[in-house]
Coordinates of C-alpha atoms in Angstrom, one line a residue:
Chain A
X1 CA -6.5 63.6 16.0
X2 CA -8.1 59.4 15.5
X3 CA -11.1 61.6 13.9
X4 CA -8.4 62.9 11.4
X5 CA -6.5 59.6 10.8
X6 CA -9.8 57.7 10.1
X7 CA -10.4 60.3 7.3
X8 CA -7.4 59.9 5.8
X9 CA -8.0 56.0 5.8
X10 CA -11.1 56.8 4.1
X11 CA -10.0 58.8 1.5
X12 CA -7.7 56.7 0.4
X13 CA -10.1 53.5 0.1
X14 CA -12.5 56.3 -2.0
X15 CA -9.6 57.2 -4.2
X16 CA -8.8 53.6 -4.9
X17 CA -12.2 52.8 -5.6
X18 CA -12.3 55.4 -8.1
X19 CA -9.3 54.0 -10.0
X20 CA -11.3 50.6 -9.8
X21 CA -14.1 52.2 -11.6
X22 CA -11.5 53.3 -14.4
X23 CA -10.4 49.9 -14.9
X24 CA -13.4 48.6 -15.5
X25 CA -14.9 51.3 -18.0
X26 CA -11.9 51.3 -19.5
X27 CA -12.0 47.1 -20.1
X28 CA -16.1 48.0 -20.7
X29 CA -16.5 45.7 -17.7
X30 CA -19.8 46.0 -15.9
X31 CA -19.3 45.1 -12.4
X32 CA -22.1 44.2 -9.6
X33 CA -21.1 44.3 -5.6
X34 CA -23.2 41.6 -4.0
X35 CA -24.3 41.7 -0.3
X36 CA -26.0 40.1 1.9
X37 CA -26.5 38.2 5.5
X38 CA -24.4 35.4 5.7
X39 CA -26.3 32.1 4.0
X40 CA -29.0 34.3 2.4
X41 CA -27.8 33.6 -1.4
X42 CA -25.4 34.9 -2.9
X43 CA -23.8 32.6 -4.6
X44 CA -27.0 30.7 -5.4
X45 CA -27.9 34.1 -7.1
X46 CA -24.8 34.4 -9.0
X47 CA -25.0 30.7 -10.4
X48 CA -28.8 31.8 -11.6
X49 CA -27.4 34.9 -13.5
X50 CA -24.5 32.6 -14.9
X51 CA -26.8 30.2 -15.9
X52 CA -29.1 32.9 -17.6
X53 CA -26.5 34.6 -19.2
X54 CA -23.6 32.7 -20.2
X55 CA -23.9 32.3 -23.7
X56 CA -24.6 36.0 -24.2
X57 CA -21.5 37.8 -21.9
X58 CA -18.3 36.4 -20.8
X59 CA -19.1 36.9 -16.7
X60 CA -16.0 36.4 -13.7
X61 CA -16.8 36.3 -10.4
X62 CA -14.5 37.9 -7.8
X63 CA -14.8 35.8 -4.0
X64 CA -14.7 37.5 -0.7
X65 CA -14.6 35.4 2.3
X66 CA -13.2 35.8 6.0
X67 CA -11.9 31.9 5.3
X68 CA -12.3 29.2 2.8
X69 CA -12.8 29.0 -1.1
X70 CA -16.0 27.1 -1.2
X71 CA -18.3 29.3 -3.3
X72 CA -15.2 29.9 -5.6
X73 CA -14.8 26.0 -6.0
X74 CA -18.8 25.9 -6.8
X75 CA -18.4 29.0 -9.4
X76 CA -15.2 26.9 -10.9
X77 CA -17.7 24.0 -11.6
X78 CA -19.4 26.2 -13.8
X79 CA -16.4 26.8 -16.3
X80 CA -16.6 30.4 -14.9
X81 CA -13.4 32.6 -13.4
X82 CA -13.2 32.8 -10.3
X83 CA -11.0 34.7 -8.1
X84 CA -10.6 33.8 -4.2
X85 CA -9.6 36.7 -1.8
X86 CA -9.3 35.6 1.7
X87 CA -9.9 38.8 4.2
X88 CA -8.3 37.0 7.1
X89 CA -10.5 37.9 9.7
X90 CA -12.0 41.1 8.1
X91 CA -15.5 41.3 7.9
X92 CA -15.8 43.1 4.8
X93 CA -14.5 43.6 1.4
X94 CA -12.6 47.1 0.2
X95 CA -11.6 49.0 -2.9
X96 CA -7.8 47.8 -2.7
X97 CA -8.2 44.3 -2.2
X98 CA -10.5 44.9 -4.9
X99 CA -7.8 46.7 -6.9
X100 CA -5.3 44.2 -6.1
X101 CA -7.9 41.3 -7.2
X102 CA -8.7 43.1 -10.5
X103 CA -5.4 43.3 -12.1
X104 CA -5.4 40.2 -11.5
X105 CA -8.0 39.3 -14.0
X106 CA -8.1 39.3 -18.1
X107 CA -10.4 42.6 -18.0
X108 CA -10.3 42.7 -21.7
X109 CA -12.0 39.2 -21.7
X110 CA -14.6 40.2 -19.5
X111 CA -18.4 41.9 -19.8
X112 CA -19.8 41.2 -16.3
X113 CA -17.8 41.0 -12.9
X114 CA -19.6 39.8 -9.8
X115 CA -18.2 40.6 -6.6
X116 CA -19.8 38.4 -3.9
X117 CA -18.5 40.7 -0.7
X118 CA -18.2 38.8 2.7
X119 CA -21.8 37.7 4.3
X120 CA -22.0 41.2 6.3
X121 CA -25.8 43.3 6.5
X122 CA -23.4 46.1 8.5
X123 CA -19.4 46.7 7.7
X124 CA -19.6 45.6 3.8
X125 CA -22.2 48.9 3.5
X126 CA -19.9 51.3 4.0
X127 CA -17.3 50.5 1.8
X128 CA -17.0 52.0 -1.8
X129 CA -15.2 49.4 -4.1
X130 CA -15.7 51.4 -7.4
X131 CA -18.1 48.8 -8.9
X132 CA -21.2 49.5 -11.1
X133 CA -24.4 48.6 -9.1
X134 CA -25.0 47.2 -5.2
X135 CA -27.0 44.2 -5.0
X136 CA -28.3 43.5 -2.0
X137 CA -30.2 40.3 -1.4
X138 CA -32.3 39.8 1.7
X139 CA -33.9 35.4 2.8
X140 CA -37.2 35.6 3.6
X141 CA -36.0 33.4 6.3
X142 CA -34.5 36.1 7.9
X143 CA -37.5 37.9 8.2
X144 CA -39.4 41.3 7.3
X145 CA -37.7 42.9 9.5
X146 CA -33.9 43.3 8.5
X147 CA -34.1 47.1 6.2
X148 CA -35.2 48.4 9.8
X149 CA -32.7 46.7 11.6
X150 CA -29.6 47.4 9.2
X151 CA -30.9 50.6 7.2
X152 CA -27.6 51.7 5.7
X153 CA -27.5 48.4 3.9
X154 CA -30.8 48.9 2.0
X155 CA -29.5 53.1 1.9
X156 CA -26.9 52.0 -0.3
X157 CA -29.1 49.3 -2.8
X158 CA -29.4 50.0 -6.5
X159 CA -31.4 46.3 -6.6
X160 CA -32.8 44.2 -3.6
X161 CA -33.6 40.3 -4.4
X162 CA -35.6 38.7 -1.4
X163 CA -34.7 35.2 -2.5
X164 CA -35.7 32.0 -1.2
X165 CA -39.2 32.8 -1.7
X166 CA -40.5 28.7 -2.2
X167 CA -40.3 28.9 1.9
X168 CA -42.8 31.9 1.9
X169 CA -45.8 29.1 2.8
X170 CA -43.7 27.9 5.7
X171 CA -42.9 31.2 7.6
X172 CA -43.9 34.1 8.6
X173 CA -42.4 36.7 6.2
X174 CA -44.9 39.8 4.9
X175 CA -43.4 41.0 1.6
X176 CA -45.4 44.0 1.3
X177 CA -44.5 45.2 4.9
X178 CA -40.9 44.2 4.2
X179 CA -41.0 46.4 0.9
X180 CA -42.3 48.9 2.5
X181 CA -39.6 49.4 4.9
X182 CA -37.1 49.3 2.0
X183 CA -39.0 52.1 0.1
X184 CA -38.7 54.2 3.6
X185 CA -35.0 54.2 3.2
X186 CA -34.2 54.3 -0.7
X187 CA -37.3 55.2 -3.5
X188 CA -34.3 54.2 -5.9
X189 CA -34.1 50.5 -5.0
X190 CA -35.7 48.1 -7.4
X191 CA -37.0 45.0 -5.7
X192 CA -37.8 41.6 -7.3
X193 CA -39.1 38.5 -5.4
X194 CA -37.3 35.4 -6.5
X195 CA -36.4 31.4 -5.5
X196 CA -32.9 30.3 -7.1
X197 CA -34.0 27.2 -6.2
X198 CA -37.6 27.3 -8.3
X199 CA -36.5 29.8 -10.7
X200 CA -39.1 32.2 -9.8
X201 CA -38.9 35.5 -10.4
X202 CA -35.5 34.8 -12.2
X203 CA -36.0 36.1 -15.7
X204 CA -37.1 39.8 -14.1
X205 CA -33.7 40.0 -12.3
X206 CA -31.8 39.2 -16.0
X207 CA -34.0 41.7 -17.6
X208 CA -33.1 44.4 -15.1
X209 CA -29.6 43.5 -15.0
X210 CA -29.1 43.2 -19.1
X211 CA -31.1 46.6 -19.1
X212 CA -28.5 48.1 -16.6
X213 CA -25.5 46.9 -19.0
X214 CA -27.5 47.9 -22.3
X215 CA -27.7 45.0 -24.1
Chain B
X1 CA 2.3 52.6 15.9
X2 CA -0.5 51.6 14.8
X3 CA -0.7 48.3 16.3
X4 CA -0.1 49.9 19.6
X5 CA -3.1 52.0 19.5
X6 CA -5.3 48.8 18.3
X7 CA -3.6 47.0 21.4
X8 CA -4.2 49.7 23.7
X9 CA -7.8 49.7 22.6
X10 CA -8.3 46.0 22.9
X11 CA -7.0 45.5 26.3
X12 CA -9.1 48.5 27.8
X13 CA -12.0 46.2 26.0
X14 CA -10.9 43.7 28.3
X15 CA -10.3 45.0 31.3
X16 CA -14.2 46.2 31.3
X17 CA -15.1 43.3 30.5
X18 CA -13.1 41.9 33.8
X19 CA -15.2 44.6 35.3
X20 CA -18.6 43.2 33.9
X21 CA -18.0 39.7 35.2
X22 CA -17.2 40.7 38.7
X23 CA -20.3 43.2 38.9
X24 CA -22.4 40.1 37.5
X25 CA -20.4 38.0 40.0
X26 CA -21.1 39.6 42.8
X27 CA -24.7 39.8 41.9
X28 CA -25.1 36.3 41.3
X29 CA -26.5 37.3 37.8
X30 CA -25.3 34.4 35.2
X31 CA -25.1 36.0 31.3
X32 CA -25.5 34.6 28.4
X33 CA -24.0 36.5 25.2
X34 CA -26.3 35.6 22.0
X35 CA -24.8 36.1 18.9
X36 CA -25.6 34.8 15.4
X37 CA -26.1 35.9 11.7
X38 CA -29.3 38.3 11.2
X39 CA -32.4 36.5 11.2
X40 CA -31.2 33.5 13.0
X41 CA -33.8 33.4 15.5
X42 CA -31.9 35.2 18.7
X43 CA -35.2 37.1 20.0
X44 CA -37.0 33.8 19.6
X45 CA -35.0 31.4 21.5
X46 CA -34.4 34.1 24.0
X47 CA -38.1 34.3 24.0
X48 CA -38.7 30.2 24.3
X49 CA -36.2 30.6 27.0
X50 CA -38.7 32.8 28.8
X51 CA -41.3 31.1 28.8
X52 CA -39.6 27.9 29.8
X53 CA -38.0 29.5 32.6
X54 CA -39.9 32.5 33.9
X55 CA -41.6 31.1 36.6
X56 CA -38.2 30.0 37.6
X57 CA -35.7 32.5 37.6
X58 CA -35.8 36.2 37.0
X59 CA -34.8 37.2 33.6
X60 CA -34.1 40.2 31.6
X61 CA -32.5 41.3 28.7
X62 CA -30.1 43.7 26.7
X63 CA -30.4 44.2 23.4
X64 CA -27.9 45.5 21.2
X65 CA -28.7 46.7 17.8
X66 CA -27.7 49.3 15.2
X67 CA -30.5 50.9 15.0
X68 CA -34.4 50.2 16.0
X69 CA -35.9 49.0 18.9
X70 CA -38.1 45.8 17.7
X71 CA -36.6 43.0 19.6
X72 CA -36.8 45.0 22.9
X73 CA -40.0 45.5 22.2
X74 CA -41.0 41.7 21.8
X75 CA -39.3 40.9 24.9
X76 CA -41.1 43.6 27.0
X77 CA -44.7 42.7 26.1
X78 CA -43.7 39.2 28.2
X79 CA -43.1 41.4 30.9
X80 CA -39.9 40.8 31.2
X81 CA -36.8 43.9 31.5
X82 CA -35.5 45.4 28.1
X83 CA -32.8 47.4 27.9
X84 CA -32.1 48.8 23.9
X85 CA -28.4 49.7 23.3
X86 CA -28.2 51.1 19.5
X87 CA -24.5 51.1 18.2
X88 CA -25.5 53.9 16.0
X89 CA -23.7 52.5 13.2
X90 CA -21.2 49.8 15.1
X91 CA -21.7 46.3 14.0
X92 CA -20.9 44.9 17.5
X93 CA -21.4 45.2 21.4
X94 CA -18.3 46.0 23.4
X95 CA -17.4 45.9 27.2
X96 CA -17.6 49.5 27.5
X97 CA -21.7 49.5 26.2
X98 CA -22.5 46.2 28.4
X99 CA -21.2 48.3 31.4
X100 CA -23.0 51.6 31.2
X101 CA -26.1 48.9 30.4
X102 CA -25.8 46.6 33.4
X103 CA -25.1 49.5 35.7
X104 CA -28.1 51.1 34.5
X105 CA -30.3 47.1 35.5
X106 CA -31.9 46.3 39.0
X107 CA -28.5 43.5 39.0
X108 CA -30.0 42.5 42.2
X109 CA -33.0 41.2 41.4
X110 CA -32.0 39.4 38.6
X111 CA -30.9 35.2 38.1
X112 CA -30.5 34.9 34.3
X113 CA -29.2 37.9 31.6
X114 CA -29.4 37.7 27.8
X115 CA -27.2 40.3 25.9
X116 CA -28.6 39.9 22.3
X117 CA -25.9 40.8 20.2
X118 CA -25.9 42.5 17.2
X119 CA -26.7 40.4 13.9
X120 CA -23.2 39.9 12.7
X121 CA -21.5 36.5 12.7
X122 CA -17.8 38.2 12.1
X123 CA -17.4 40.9 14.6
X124 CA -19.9 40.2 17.5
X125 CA -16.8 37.5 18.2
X126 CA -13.7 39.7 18.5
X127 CA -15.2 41.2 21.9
X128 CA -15.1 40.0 25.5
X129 CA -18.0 41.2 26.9
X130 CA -17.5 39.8 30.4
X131 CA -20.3 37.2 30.0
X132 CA -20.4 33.5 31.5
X133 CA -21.4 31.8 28.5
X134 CA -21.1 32.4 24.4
X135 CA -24.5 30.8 22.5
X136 CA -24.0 30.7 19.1
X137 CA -27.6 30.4 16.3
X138 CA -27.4 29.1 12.8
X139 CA -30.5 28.5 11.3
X140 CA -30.7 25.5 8.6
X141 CA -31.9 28.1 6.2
X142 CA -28.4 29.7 6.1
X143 CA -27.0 26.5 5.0
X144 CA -24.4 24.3 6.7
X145 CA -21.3 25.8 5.6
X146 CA -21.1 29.1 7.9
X147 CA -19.1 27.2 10.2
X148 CA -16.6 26.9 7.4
X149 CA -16.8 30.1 6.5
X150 CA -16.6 32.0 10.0
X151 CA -14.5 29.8 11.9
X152 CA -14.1 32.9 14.9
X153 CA -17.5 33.1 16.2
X154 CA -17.6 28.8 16.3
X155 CA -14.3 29.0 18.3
X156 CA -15.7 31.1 21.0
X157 CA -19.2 29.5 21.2
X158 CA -19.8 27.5 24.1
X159 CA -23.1 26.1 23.3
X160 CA -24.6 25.9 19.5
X161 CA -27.8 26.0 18.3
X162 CA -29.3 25.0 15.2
X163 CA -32.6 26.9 14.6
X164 CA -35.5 26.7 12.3
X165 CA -35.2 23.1 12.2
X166 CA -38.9 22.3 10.6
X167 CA -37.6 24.1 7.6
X168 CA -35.4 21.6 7.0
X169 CA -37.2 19.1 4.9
X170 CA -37.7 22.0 2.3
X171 CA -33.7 22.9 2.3
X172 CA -30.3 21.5 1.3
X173 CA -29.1 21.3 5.2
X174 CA -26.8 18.3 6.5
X175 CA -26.9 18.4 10.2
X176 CA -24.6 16.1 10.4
X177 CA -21.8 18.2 8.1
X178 CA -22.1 20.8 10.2
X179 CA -21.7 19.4 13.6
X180 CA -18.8 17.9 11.9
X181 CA -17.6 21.4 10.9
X182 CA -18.1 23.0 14.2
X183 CA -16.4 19.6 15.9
X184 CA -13.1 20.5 14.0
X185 CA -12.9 23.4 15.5
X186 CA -14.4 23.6 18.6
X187 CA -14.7 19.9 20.5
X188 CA -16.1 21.7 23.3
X189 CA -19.5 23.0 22.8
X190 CA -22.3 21.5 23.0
X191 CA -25.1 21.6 20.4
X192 CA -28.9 21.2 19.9
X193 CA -30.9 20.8 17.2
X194 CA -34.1 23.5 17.9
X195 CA -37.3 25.3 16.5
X196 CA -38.3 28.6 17.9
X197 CA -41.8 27.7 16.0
X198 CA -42.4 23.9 16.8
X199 CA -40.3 23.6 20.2
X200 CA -38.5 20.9 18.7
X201 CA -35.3 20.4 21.2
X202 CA -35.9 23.4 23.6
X203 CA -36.5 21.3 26.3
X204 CA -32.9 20.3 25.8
X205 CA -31.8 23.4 25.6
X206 CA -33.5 24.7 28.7
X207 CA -32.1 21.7 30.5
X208 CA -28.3 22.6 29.3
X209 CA -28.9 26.2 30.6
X210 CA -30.2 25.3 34.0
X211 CA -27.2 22.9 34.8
X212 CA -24.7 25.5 33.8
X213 CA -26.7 27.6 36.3
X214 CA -26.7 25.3 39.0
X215 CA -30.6 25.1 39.3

């Protein structure tokens, strides 16, 4: 009986999440679900991408936080839309929040839709939202561990960032055995090594991500 | 109807929890319940804490974890108990897991019990476990806004510790904004300023623990 109830539940966030997809491809939106631990980047990330690609696609970014708008006050500063949806306690971001935050945007005005999901390496994995592409980006002060530790999050990838990469000389953080573990769970995954604070490794990520939009 | 069920659920949560205390009680076995972001450096201060004390007290450990068995491993090469719980899937520990688990330790010959949590700075907080004492990691590398951001798990903490500390003249982190931000909501725990890799502060630390002990 709770086994049938929770499959219902998830039906319905899958169904949703399909008519997100629709709404976008029917705007021509391309849209990018970020996750990640809490503090690991992603808004650092997303204000990189905006800075890279700005003057070529009109870009909105869509907030999800348990409280607070900070990182929507920071993407603001930028001139970009941003769009603040509070969960309330929940520790993860799905497809009808989503669906509710959508409509609430000018689709027709838009080419690239971040969704920066709540900072979460376990409950934001195993939630469809309807979006394009899963971007999950990993600190490598968190360690080389964390694709053995939370493998469904790095199942689920299309793209894995390790970012903060200019503190590489100051901890102990092995990329290679840290790819490796990734490439266990998901041959799919494309992995670039970057620092949104040097820039490094930067202009790969924008190639991969124009590529994935075809322009 | 729903709401009952959830209620139901939560008190049973509870009322093992009641359980856990009086069996740690009764043991004279003081718990500490570790919870922080991934990567945050849990196994290593529970490790420092080792060290510090192990010709003190008798210590083991729990360690709670999705899925692998790393951290328990660490901890058992300092000879020290490690019991592995994997959630399977669950991003948290619960009353019910910490019983089955500390039913299944020699309680008797132990002074001093970690439960590492799982990495999750949302839902590790929604569950009494039955433990004495909530520590709470942030490492500077997250940035100092997470207590902003997930205002729960800084509510419950009784003791804070900032980690990772010699990273902190390559970051943006303002100790002082975030003892500021866990102050607003929580004036009553305490917090240290540590590194897992320098010892910086863990003699503080150490000290805290062993008065709430009574040794």
């Amino acid at each position: 009986m709770e086994f049938k109830v929770l499959k219902d539940i998830l039906s319905a966030n899958d169904q949703i999440a399909v008519e997100n997809r629709e709404l976008l491809d029917g705007n021509k939106v391309f849209a990018v679900n970020v996750m990640s631990s809490p503090g690991s980047g992603k808004t650092s990330t997303i204000l990189q991408t905006i800075k890279g690609l700005k003057d070529k696609v009109k870009i909105a970014v869509i907030e999800g936080d348990v409280s607070s708008s900070i990182d929507a006050e920071k993407i603001s500063k930028e001139g970009i839309t941003a769009l603040q949806i509070n969960t309330g306690g929940e520790c993860h971001l799905d497809a009808n929040m989503l669906n509710r935050a959508i409509k609430n945007l000018p689709l027709e005005q838009i080419d690239l839709l971040f969704i920066e999901n709540v900072g979460n390496l376990i409950c934001t994995a195993e939630f469809q939202l309807g979006m394009h592409k899963n971007l999950v980006i990993s600190s490598t002060a968190e360690g080389d561990d964390k694709p053995l530790k939370y493998p469904l999050m790095f199942t689920v990838a299309d793209v894995v960032l390790i970012n903060k990469m200019d503190l590489q000389p100051y901890i102990d953080f092995d990329v290679e055995a840290y790819k490796k573990a990734v490439v266990a769970l998901n041959q799919r995954a494309e992995i670039f090594e970057i620092s949104c604070t040097t820039g490094q490794g930067i202009d790969a990520w924008l190639a991969w991500l124009k590529k994935q939009m075809g322009i």
